[in-house]
Coordinates of C-alpha atoms and ligand atoms in Angstrom, one line a residue:
X628 CA -37.7 -20.5 20.8
X629 CA -40.5 -22.9 21.8
X630 CA -40.0 -24.2 25.3
X631 CA -42.9 -26.7 25.3
X632 CA -42.9 -30.1 23.7
X633 CA -44.6 -30.8 20.4
X634 CA -47.0 -33.1 22.3
X635 CA -48.1 -30.3 24.6
X636 CA -48.7 -27.8 21.8
X637 CA -50.2 -30.1 19.1
X638 CA -53.9 -30.4 18.4
X639 CA -54.3 -34.1 17.9
X640 CA -56.0 -34.7 21.3
X641 CA -59.3 -33.8 19.5
X642 CA -60.4 -31.5 22.3
X643 CA -61.5 -29.0 19.7
X644 CA -64.1 -31.3 18.2
X645 CA -67.8 -30.2 18.3
X646 CA -68.3 -33.0 20.9
X647 CA -66.2 -31.1 23.4
X648 CA -67.2 -27.6 22.2
X649 CA -70.8 -28.5 23.1
X650 CA -69.7 -29.2 26.6
X651 CA -67.9 -25.9 26.8
X652 CA -71.1 -24.1 25.7
X653 CA -73.0 -26.0 28.3
X654 CA -70.5 -25.0 31.0
X655 CA -71.2 -21.3 30.1
X656 CA -74.9 -21.6 30.6
X657 CA -75.9 -24.8 32.4
X658 CA -79.6 -25.6 32.8
X659 CA -80.9 -25.7 36.4
X660 CA -84.5 -26.3 37.1
X661 CA -84.6 -23.5 39.7
X662 CA -81.8 -21.1 39.1
X663 CA -81.4 -21.3 35.3
X664 CA -84.5 -22.9 33.7
X665 CA -83.7 -21.5 30.3
X666 CA -80.1 -22.8 30.3
X667 CA -78.6 -25.5 28.1
X668 CA -79.6 -29.0 28.9
X669 CA -76.7 -31.4 28.8
X670 CA -77.6 -34.3 26.5
X671 CA -74.1 -34.9 25.3
X672 CA -72.8 -36.6 28.4
X673 CA -73.0 -40.4 28.7
X674 CA -73.5 -40.5 32.5
X675 CA -75.7 -42.9 34.3
X676 CA -77.4 -41.0 37.2
X677 CA -80.5 -43.3 37.4
X678 CA -79.4 -45.6 40.2
X679 CA -77.6 -43.4 42.7
X680 CA -80.2 -44.1 45.3
X681 CA -79.3 -47.9 45.2
X682 CA -75.7 -47.1 45.7
X683 CA -76.4 -44.6 48.5
X684 CA -78.7 -47.0 50.3
X685 CA -76.0 -49.7 50.2
X686 CA -73.5 -47.2 51.6
X687 CA -75.9 -46.4 54.5
X688 CA -76.2 -50.0 55.3
X689 CA -72.5 -50.6 55.1
X690 CA -70.8 -47.7 56.8
X691 CA -67.5 -49.5 57.4
X692 CA -66.7 -49.6 53.7
X693 CA -66.7 -45.9 53.1
X694 CA -65.5 -45.2 56.7
X695 CA -62.2 -47.0 56.1
X696 CA -63.1 -49.6 58.7
X697 CA -63.0 -53.3 58.9
X698 CA -65.2 -55.0 61.5
X699 CA -65.4 -51.7 63.3
X700 CA -61.6 -51.1 63.4
X701 CA -60.0 -48.3 61.4
X702 CA -57.8 -49.4 58.5
X703 CA -57.0 -45.9 57.5
X704 CA -53.3 -46.3 57.9
X705 CA -53.2 -49.4 55.8
X706 CA -55.1 -47.7 53.0
X707 CA -53.0 -44.5 53.3
X708 CA -49.7 -46.4 52.7
X709 CA -48.2 -47.2 49.4
X710 CA -49.8 -50.0 47.4
X711 CA -48.0 -51.9 44.7
X712 CA -49.4 -51.8 41.2
X713 CA -51.0 -55.2 41.2
X714 CA -54.2 -54.0 42.8
X715 CA -56.0 -55.5 45.8
X716 CA -56.7 -59.2 45.2
X717 CA -60.1 -58.9 46.9
X718 CA -61.1 -56.1 44.6
X719 CA -59.8 -57.9 41.5
X720 CA -61.8 -61.0 42.5
X721 CA -64.9 -59.0 43.1
X722 CA -64.4 -57.1 39.8
X723 CA -64.1 -60.2 37.6
X724 CA -67.1 -61.8 39.3
X725 CA -69.1 -58.7 38.6
X726 CA -68.0 -58.9 34.9
X727 CA -69.2 -62.6 34.8
X728 CA -72.5 -61.7 36.4
X729 CA -73.1 -59.0 33.8
X730 CA -72.4 -61.6 31.1
X731 CA -75.0 -63.9 32.6
X732 CA -72.2 -66.1 34.0
X733 CA -71.7 -67.6 30.5
X734 CA -68.0 -66.7 30.8
X735 CA -65.7 -66.6 33.7
X736 CA -62.6 -64.5 34.2
X737 CA -59.3 -65.1 36.0
X738 CA -58.3 -62.2 38.2
X739 CA -54.6 -62.7 37.4
X740 CA -55.4 -61.6 33.9
X741 CA -57.0 -58.4 35.0
X742 CA -55.1 -55.1 35.1
X743 CA -56.7 -52.2 37.0
X744 CA -56.5 -48.8 35.4
X745 CA -57.8 -45.3 36.1
X746 CA -60.9 -45.7 34.0
X747 CA -61.4 -47.2 30.5
X748 CA -59.6 -44.1 29.1
X749 CA -56.4 -45.3 30.6
X750 CA -57.1 -48.9 29.7
X751 CA -57.5 -48.1 26.0
X752 CA -54.4 -46.0 25.9
X753 CA -52.3 -48.6 27.8
X754 CA -53.4 -51.3 25.4
X755 CA -52.3 -49.0 22.5
X756 CA -48.9 -48.7 24.2
X757 CA -48.7 -52.5 24.6
X758 CA -49.9 -53.5 21.1
X759 CA -48.7 -50.9 18.6
X760 CA -45.8 -48.6 17.7
X761 CA -46.2 -45.0 16.8
X762 CA -47.4 -44.8 13.1
X763 CA -49.1 -48.2 13.3
X764 CA -52.9 -48.4 12.9
X765 CA -56.0 -49.7 14.6
X766 CA -59.3 -50.1 12.6
X767 CA -62.4 -48.7 14.2
X768 CA -66.0 -49.0 13.0
X769 CA -67.7 -45.7 12.5
X770 CA -69.5 -44.0 14.1
X771 CA -67.2 -44.2 17.2
X772 CA -66.8 -42.6 20.6
X773 CA -65.2 -39.1 20.0
X774 CA -62.8 -39.6 23.0
X775 CA -61.0 -42.3 21.0
X776 CA -59.1 -39.7 19.0
X777 CA -57.5 -38.5 22.2
X778 CA -57.3 -41.8 24.1
X779 CA -55.9 -44.0 21.3
X780 CA -53.8 -41.6 19.2
X781 CA -52.7 -38.5 21.1
X782 CA -49.8 -39.7 23.3
X783 CA -49.2 -43.0 21.6
X784 CA -48.8 -41.8 18.0
X785 CA -51.1 -44.7 16.9
X786 CA -53.4 -44.0 13.9
X787 CA -57.1 -44.8 13.6
X788 CA -58.4 -46.0 10.2
X789 CA -62.2 -46.0 10.0
X790 CA -64.3 -49.0 9.1
X791 CA -67.1 -47.3 7.3
X792 CA -70.5 -48.5 8.5
X793 CA -73.7 -47.0 7.2
X794 CA -77.4 -46.8 8.0
X795 CA -78.2 -49.1 5.1
X796 CA -77.7 -52.1 7.5
X797 CA -78.1 -50.3 10.8
X798 CA -74.4 -49.5 11.0
X799 CA -73.4 -53.2 11.3
X800 CA -69.9 -54.2 10.4
X801 CA -69.5 -56.1 7.1
X802 CA -66.7 -58.1 5.7
X803 CA -66.5 -55.7 2.8
X804 CA -66.1 -52.7 5.1
X805 CA -63.4 -54.5 7.1
X806 CA -61.5 -55.3 4.0
X807 CA -61.8 -51.8 2.6
X808 CA -60.5 -50.3 5.9
X809 CA -57.6 -52.8 5.8
X810 CA -56.8 -51.8 2.2
X811 CA -57.1 -48.1 3.1
X812 CA -54.5 -48.5 5.8
X813 CA -52.2 -50.2 3.3
X814 CA -52.7 -47.4 0.8
X815 CA -51.6 -45.0 3.6
X816 CA -48.6 -47.2 4.3
X817 CA -49.9 -48.0 7.8
X818 CA -49.3 -51.4 9.3
X819 CA -52.6 -52.6 10.9
X820 CA -52.1 -54.0 14.4
X821 CA -55.8 -54.6 15.2
X822 CA -59.4 -53.8 15.3
X823 CA -61.1 -52.0 18.2
X824 CA -64.8 -52.2 18.7
X825 CA -67.2 -51.0 21.4
X826 CA -69.8 -53.6 22.3
X827 CA -72.4 -52.3 23.1
X828 CA -71.7 -49.4 20.8
X829 CA -71.2 -45.9 21.8
X830 CA -72.8 -44.0 20.0
X831 CA -75.3 -46.5 18.5
X832 CA -76.6 -48.0 21.7
X833 CA -76.7 -51.4 20.1
X834 CA -75.1 -54.7 20.9
X835 CA -73.1 -56.6 18.3
X836 CA -74.6 -59.6 16.7
X837 CA -73.0 -63.0 16.9
X838 CA -72.5 -62.8 13.1
X839 CA -70.5 -59.5 13.5
X840 CA -68.4 -61.0 16.4
X841 CA -67.7 -64.1 14.4
X842 CA -66.8 -62.1 11.4
X843 CA -64.4 -60.0 13.5
X844 CA -62.8 -63.1 15.1
X845 CA -62.3 -64.7 11.7
X846 CA -60.8 -61.4 10.3
X847 CA -58.2 -61.0 13.1
X848 CA -57.4 -64.6 12.8
X849 CA -56.8 -64.3 9.0
X850 CA -54.8 -61.1 9.3
X851 CA -52.8 -62.2 12.4
X852 CA -53.8 -59.0 14.3
X853 CA -55.4 -58.0 17.7
X854 CA -59.0 -57.4 18.7
X855 CA -59.9 -55.0 21.5
X856 CA -63.5 -55.1 22.7
X857 CA -64.3 -52.1 24.8
X858 CA -67.2 -53.5 26.8
X859 CA -67.7 -50.5 29.1
X860 CA -71.5 -50.5 28.4
X861 CA -72.0 -54.3 29.0
X862 CA -74.1 -53.7 32.1
X863 CA -76.5 -51.3 30.3
X864 CA -78.2 -53.8 28.0
X865 CA -81.8 -53.1 28.9
X866 CA -83.7 -55.2 26.3
X867 CA -83.2 -58.0 23.8
X868 CA -81.1 -59.2 22.1
X869 CA -78.9 -60.1 25.1
X870 CA -75.3 -59.0 25.3
X871 CA -72.7 -61.3 23.8
X872 CA -69.1 -60.8 24.8
X873 CA -66.5 -61.7 22.3
X874 CA -65.1 -64.0 25.0
X875 CA -68.3 -66.1 24.7
X876 CA -67.6 -66.4 20.9
X877 CA -64.0 -67.5 21.5
X878 CA -65.3 -70.2 23.9
X879 CA -68.0 -71.4 21.5
X880 CA -65.3 -71.7 18.8
X881 CA -63.0 -73.6 21.2
X882 CA -60.3 -71.0 20.8
X883 CA -59.2 -71.1 24.4
X884 CA -55.4 -71.1 24.6
X885 CA -54.9 -70.5 20.9
X886 CA -53.1 -67.7 19.2
X887 CA -56.3 -65.9 18.6
X888 CA -57.3 -66.2 22.2
X889 CA -54.1 -64.4 23.2
X890 CA -54.8 -61.6 20.7
X891 CA -58.2 -60.7 22.1
X892 CA -58.3 -58.1 24.9
X893 CA -61.3 -56.6 26.8
X894 CA -61.7 -53.1 28.3
X895 CA -64.0 -52.6 31.2
X896 CA -64.9 -49.9 33.6
X897 CA -67.3 -49.0 36.4
X898 CA -68.0 -45.6 34.9
X899 CA -71.2 -46.6 33.1
X900 CA -72.4 -49.8 34.6
X901 CA -72.2 -48.5 38.2
X902 CA -72.4 -44.8 37.2
X903 CA -69.1 -44.0 38.9
X904 CA -67.0 -42.1 36.3
X905 CA -65.5 -39.9 39.1
X906 CA -64.1 -42.9 40.9
X907 CA -61.8 -43.7 37.9
X908 CA -62.0 -47.5 37.9
X909 CA -61.3 -49.4 34.7
X910 CA -59.6 -52.6 33.7
X911 CA -57.9 -54.4 30.9
X912 CA -58.6 -58.1 30.7
X913 CA -56.1 -59.9 28.4
X914 CA -55.4 -63.6 27.8
X915 CA -51.8 -62.7 26.9
X916 CA -49.4 -62.9 29.9
X917 CA -47.0 -60.5 28.3
X918 CA -49.7 -57.9 27.7
X919 CA -50.9 -58.4 31.3
X920 CA -47.3 -57.9 32.6
X921 CA -46.5 -54.8 30.5
X922 CA -49.9 -53.2 31.2
X923 CA -49.5 -53.9 35.0
X924 CA -46.2 -52.0 34.9
X925 CA -47.7 -49.2 32.9
X926 CA -50.7 -49.0 35.3
X927 CA -48.3 -47.1 37.7
X928 CA -49.3 -44.0 35.7
X929 CA -52.9 -44.4 36.5
X930 CA -53.6 -46.5 39.5
X931 CA -57.0 -46.8 41.3
X932 CA -56.6 -45.4 44.8
X933 CA -56.6 -47.8 47.8
X934 CA -59.7 -46.4 49.4
X935 CA -61.7 -46.7 46.1
X936 CA -60.6 -50.4 45.7
X937 CA -61.5 -51.0 49.4
X938 CA -64.9 -49.5 49.1
X939 CA -65.8 -51.2 45.8
X940 CA -64.5 -54.6 46.8
X941 CA -67.0 -54.6 49.6
X942 CA -69.8 -53.4 47.4
X943 CA -69.1 -55.8 44.5
X944 CA -68.6 -58.7 46.8
X945 CA -72.2 -58.3 48.0
X946 CA -73.8 -60.6 45.5
X947 CA -77.3 -59.9 46.6
X948 CA -76.7 -56.2 46.0
X949 CA -75.0 -56.5 42.6
X950 CA -77.8 -58.8 41.3
X951 CA -80.5 -56.4 42.4
X952 CA -78.5 -53.4 41.1
X953 CA -77.9 -54.8 37.6
X954 CA -81.6 -55.8 37.3
X955 CA -83.0 -52.5 38.6
X956 CA -80.6 -50.3 36.7
X957 CA -81.4 -52.0 33.4
X958 CA -85.1 -51.6 34.1
X959 CA -84.7 -47.9 34.7
X960 CA -82.6 -47.5 31.6
X961 CA -85.3 -49.2 29.6
X962 CA -88.0 -46.8 30.9
X963 CA -85.8 -43.8 30.2
X964 CA -85.0 -45.0 26.7
X965 CA -88.7 -45.5 26.0
X966 CA -89.3 -41.9 27.2
X967 CA -86.7 -40.4 24.9
X968 CA -87.9 -42.5 21.9
X969 CA -91.5 -41.5 22.4
X970 CA -90.6 -37.8 23.0
X971 CA -88.6 -37.8 19.8
X972 CA -91.4 -39.5 17.9
X973 CA -93.8 -36.7 19.0
X974 CA -91.3 -34.3 17.3
X975 CA -91.4 -36.5 14.2
X976 CA -87.9 -37.7 14.8
X977 CA -86.8 -41.4 14.6
X978 CA -83.8 -43.1 16.0
X979 CA -81.9 -46.3 15.4
X980 CA -83.5 -49.3 17.2
X981 CA -81.3 -49.8 20.2
X982 CA -81.2 -52.0 23.3
X983 CA -78.2 -50.7 25.4
X984 CA -76.2 -47.7 26.5
X985 CA -77.1 -44.3 27.9
X986 CA -78.1 -42.6 24.6
X987 CA -79.9 -43.0 21.3
X988 CA -78.5 -42.5 17.8
X989 CA -81.0 -40.0 16.4
X990 CA -81.8 -39.5 12.8
X991 CA -82.4 -35.8 11.9
X992 CA -81.5 -36.1 8.3
X993 CA -84.9 -34.7 7.3
X994 CA -84.0 -31.5 9.1
X995 CA -80.9 -30.8 7.2
X996 CA -81.0 -28.0 4.6
X997 CA -78.7 -30.1 2.4
X998 CA -77.1 -33.5 2.7
X999 CA -73.8 -32.1 4.0
X1000 CA -71.8 -31.9 7.2
X1001 CA -72.0 -28.1 6.9
X1002 CA -75.8 -28.4 7.2
X1003 CA -75.4 -30.8 10.1
X1004 CA -73.2 -28.3 11.9
X1005 CA -75.7 -25.5 11.2
X1006 CA -78.5 -27.6 12.6
X1007 CA -76.4 -28.6 15.6
X1008 CA -75.6 -24.9 16.3
X1009 CA -79.4 -24.1 16.2
X1010 CA -80.0 -26.9 18.7
X1011 CA -77.2 -25.8 21.0
X1012 CA -77.6 -22.1 20.9
X1013 CA -81.3 -21.6 20.2
X1014 CA -83.1 -24.7 21.6
X1015 CA -80.4 -25.0 24.3
X1016 CA -79.8 -28.7 24.1
X1017 CA -76.3 -30.0 24.0
X1018 CA -76.4 -33.1 21.8
X1019 CA -73.4 -34.6 19.9
X1020 CA -73.3 -34.3 16.1
X1021 CA -72.6 -37.5 14.2
X1022 CA -69.6 -35.9 12.5
X1023 CA -67.8 -35.7 15.9
X1024 CA -68.3 -39.5 16.0
X1025 CA -66.8 -39.8 12.5
X1026 CA -70.2 -40.9 11.0
X1027 CA -70.0 -40.9 7.2
X1028 CA -73.7 -39.8 6.8
X1029 CA -74.7 -36.2 7.8
X1030 CA -77.7 -35.8 10.0
X1031 CA -77.2 -38.3 12.8
X1032 CA -76.9 -37.1 16.4
X1033 CA -76.2 -38.8 19.7
X1034 CA -78.6 -37.9 22.5
X1035 CA -78.1 -39.0 26.1
X1036 CA -81.0 -39.8 28.4
X1037 CA -79.6 -41.0 31.7
X1038 CA -77.8 -38.0 33.1
X1039 CA -80.9 -35.9 34.0
X1040 CA -84.2 -36.0 35.8
X1041 CA -87.4 -37.2 34.0
X1042 CA -88.7 -33.6 34.2
X1043 CA -85.6 -32.3 32.5
X1044 CA -85.9 -34.9 29.8
X1045 CA -89.5 -34.0 29.3
X1046 CA -88.6 -30.3 29.0
X1047 CA -85.9 -31.1 26.5
X1048 CA -88.4 -33.0 24.4
X1049 CA -90.9 -30.1 24.5
X1050 CA -88.2 -27.7 23.4
X1051 CA -87.2 -30.0 20.6
X1052 CA -90.8 -30.5 19.4
X1053 CA -91.5 -26.8 19.4
X1054 CA -88.3 -26.1 17.5
X1055 CA -88.9 -28.8 14.9
X1056 CA -92.4 -27.5 14.2
X1057 CA -91.1 -24.0 13.8
X1058 CA -88.0 -24.9 11.9
X1059 CA -89.7 -27.2 9.4
X1060 CA -92.1 -24.5 8.4
X1061 CA -90.0 -21.4 8.6
X1062 CA -86.6 -22.6 7.5
X1063 CA -87.1 -25.8 5.6
X1064 CA -90.6 -24.9 4.2
X1065 CA -92.0 -21.7 2.9
X1066 CA -89.3 -19.3 4.1
X1067 CA -86.5 -21.0 2.3
X1068 CA -86.1 -18.1 -0.1
X1069 CA -86.0 -15.4 2.6
X1070 CA -82.8 -13.8 3.6
X1071 CA -80.9 -15.6 6.4
X1072 CA -81.4 -12.7 8.8
X1073 CA -85.2 -12.7 8.4
X1074 CA -85.2 -16.5 9.1
X1075 CA -83.1 -15.9 12.1
X1076 CA -85.3 -13.2 13.4
X1077 CA -88.5 -15.1 12.8
X1078 CA -86.9 -18.1 14.6
X1079 CA -85.8 -15.9 17.5
X1080 CA -89.4 -14.6 17.9
X1081 CA -90.9 -18.0 17.8
X1082 CA -88.3 -19.4 20.2
X1083 CA -89.1 -16.7 22.8
X1084 CA -92.7 -17.7 22.3
X1085 CA -92.2 -21.4 23.0
X1086 CA -89.8 -20.8 25.9
X1087 CA -92.6 -18.6 27.4
X1088 CA -95.2 -21.2 26.8
X1089 CA -93.0 -23.9 28.4
X1090 CA -92.5 -21.9 31.5
X1091 CA -96.3 -22.1 32.0
X1092 CA -96.7 -25.7 30.8
X1093 CA -94.1 -26.5 33.4
X1094 CA -96.6 -25.4 36.1
X1095 CA -94.1 -23.1 37.8
X1096 CA -95.1 -19.5 38.2
X1097 CA -91.8 -18.0 36.9
X1098 CA -91.8 -14.9 34.7
X1099 CA -90.3 -15.7 31.3
X1100 CA -87.3 -13.7 30.3
X1101 CA -88.5 -11.6 27.3
X1102 CA -85.4 -9.5 26.8
Ligands
PLP2431 C1 -66.6 -46.5 24.6 C2 -66.0 -45.7 25.7 N1 -64.8 -46.1 26.1 C3 -64.2 -45.5 27.1 C4 -64.8 -44.4 27.8 C5 -64.0 -43.8 28.9 O1 -64.5 -44.2 30.1 P1 -63.9 -43.9 31.6 O2 -64.7 -42.9 32.2 O3 -64.0 -45.2 32.3 O4 -62.5 -43.5 31.4 C6 -66.0 -44.0 27.4 C7 -66.7 -42.9 28.1 O5 -67.7 -42.3 27.7 C8 -66.7 -44.7 26.3 O6 -67.9 -44.3 25.9

């Protein structure tokens, strides 16, 4: 007799997708410049490590905040005691002001509409619990963040129906795609409760256009459903066009205090904009009082700790610091993005034009043996196991076209990114000629062998290019 629940033993959390499998491979053999220079470089993790020095310098200048002190006096006991689930008012104030600042102060937010959660993961799941019953559906444009299969569906029983977007218009949402998804849900007897988008998009790294946002607002208005805008990457917009929040669109349409206004909900987090995923700070912002009230009660299951709120309320209230941080962080992201794009170009690889996020949406369709997801998986395995780069295949993001990959650029040093690009370039040169070119008719084994030999060769060469006098491993 099974003693565990169906939830505990089912597979619908999506942890077995190639997105997470790549992480597992990385864990077995992680790259380290000194101790494991031939290990797997992690390019499948959307972390922002580019601006830690700014945060650290703020901490040095403000020792009270992290030392649980206020004006030199310890407040340890206050912080250690139980907090209710409404969150610290000072922190919520600072958080909403930070949100406004990121949006160019074109919109303002009322802290009483903000619900703190343990990261955007918890915010998204909580919204599902508030807005839908098990078996009801949300429409999501593809490609989408692979974690959504776990966050939106697993514990809630909610279904995701994809809005199929394609490269023909840079993966933008169209009215036809929205209507098709709605119809598809109906064909599956699923009641549609809303649309969830990420703006800027993970994995595309693009901001939504005003046209798309207006289309979405009109769609949810016509269908009488919700819109969730996960704006976790709002602070990462590093070049034009500027970020436009759906709240700005509602304001421009004079929708404040209308039905639609109450059906639009934002998700935010400090995991990407401040690069603090370990602190677990997220938030729901909703115009609907009932949603705010229910989500606040549910937030008991994933509160943000008192000391984190205390520390970050001091940091985010320092306007001079936040202004400088946002500006400098975006500048660094822009430089990094440029570095990745030009490194890929040298390997003959293009990516979708993008202006935000911690990754690029990379087009490797020309490297596929056939236009199939099997071929995409084969190429991905080559890149993970032979080239030793963990990138995320488009299929794990539910992309409908094989050959796209998400490649992260902000979770490593410049030197590591450079090495990754050198490895990729050497691989593409070799792979194009031996596998896609003249050797196509050879047996699989001989292709593998020739690739192994050549890979040993370029790993050897890179060790020297690197300028470090380390003996290459030739076993
Ligand atoms: C679009 C999106 N939403 C939510 C999350 C989860 O973020 P958090 O670390 O704040 O839970 C991520 C993380 O990568 C994400 O990309």
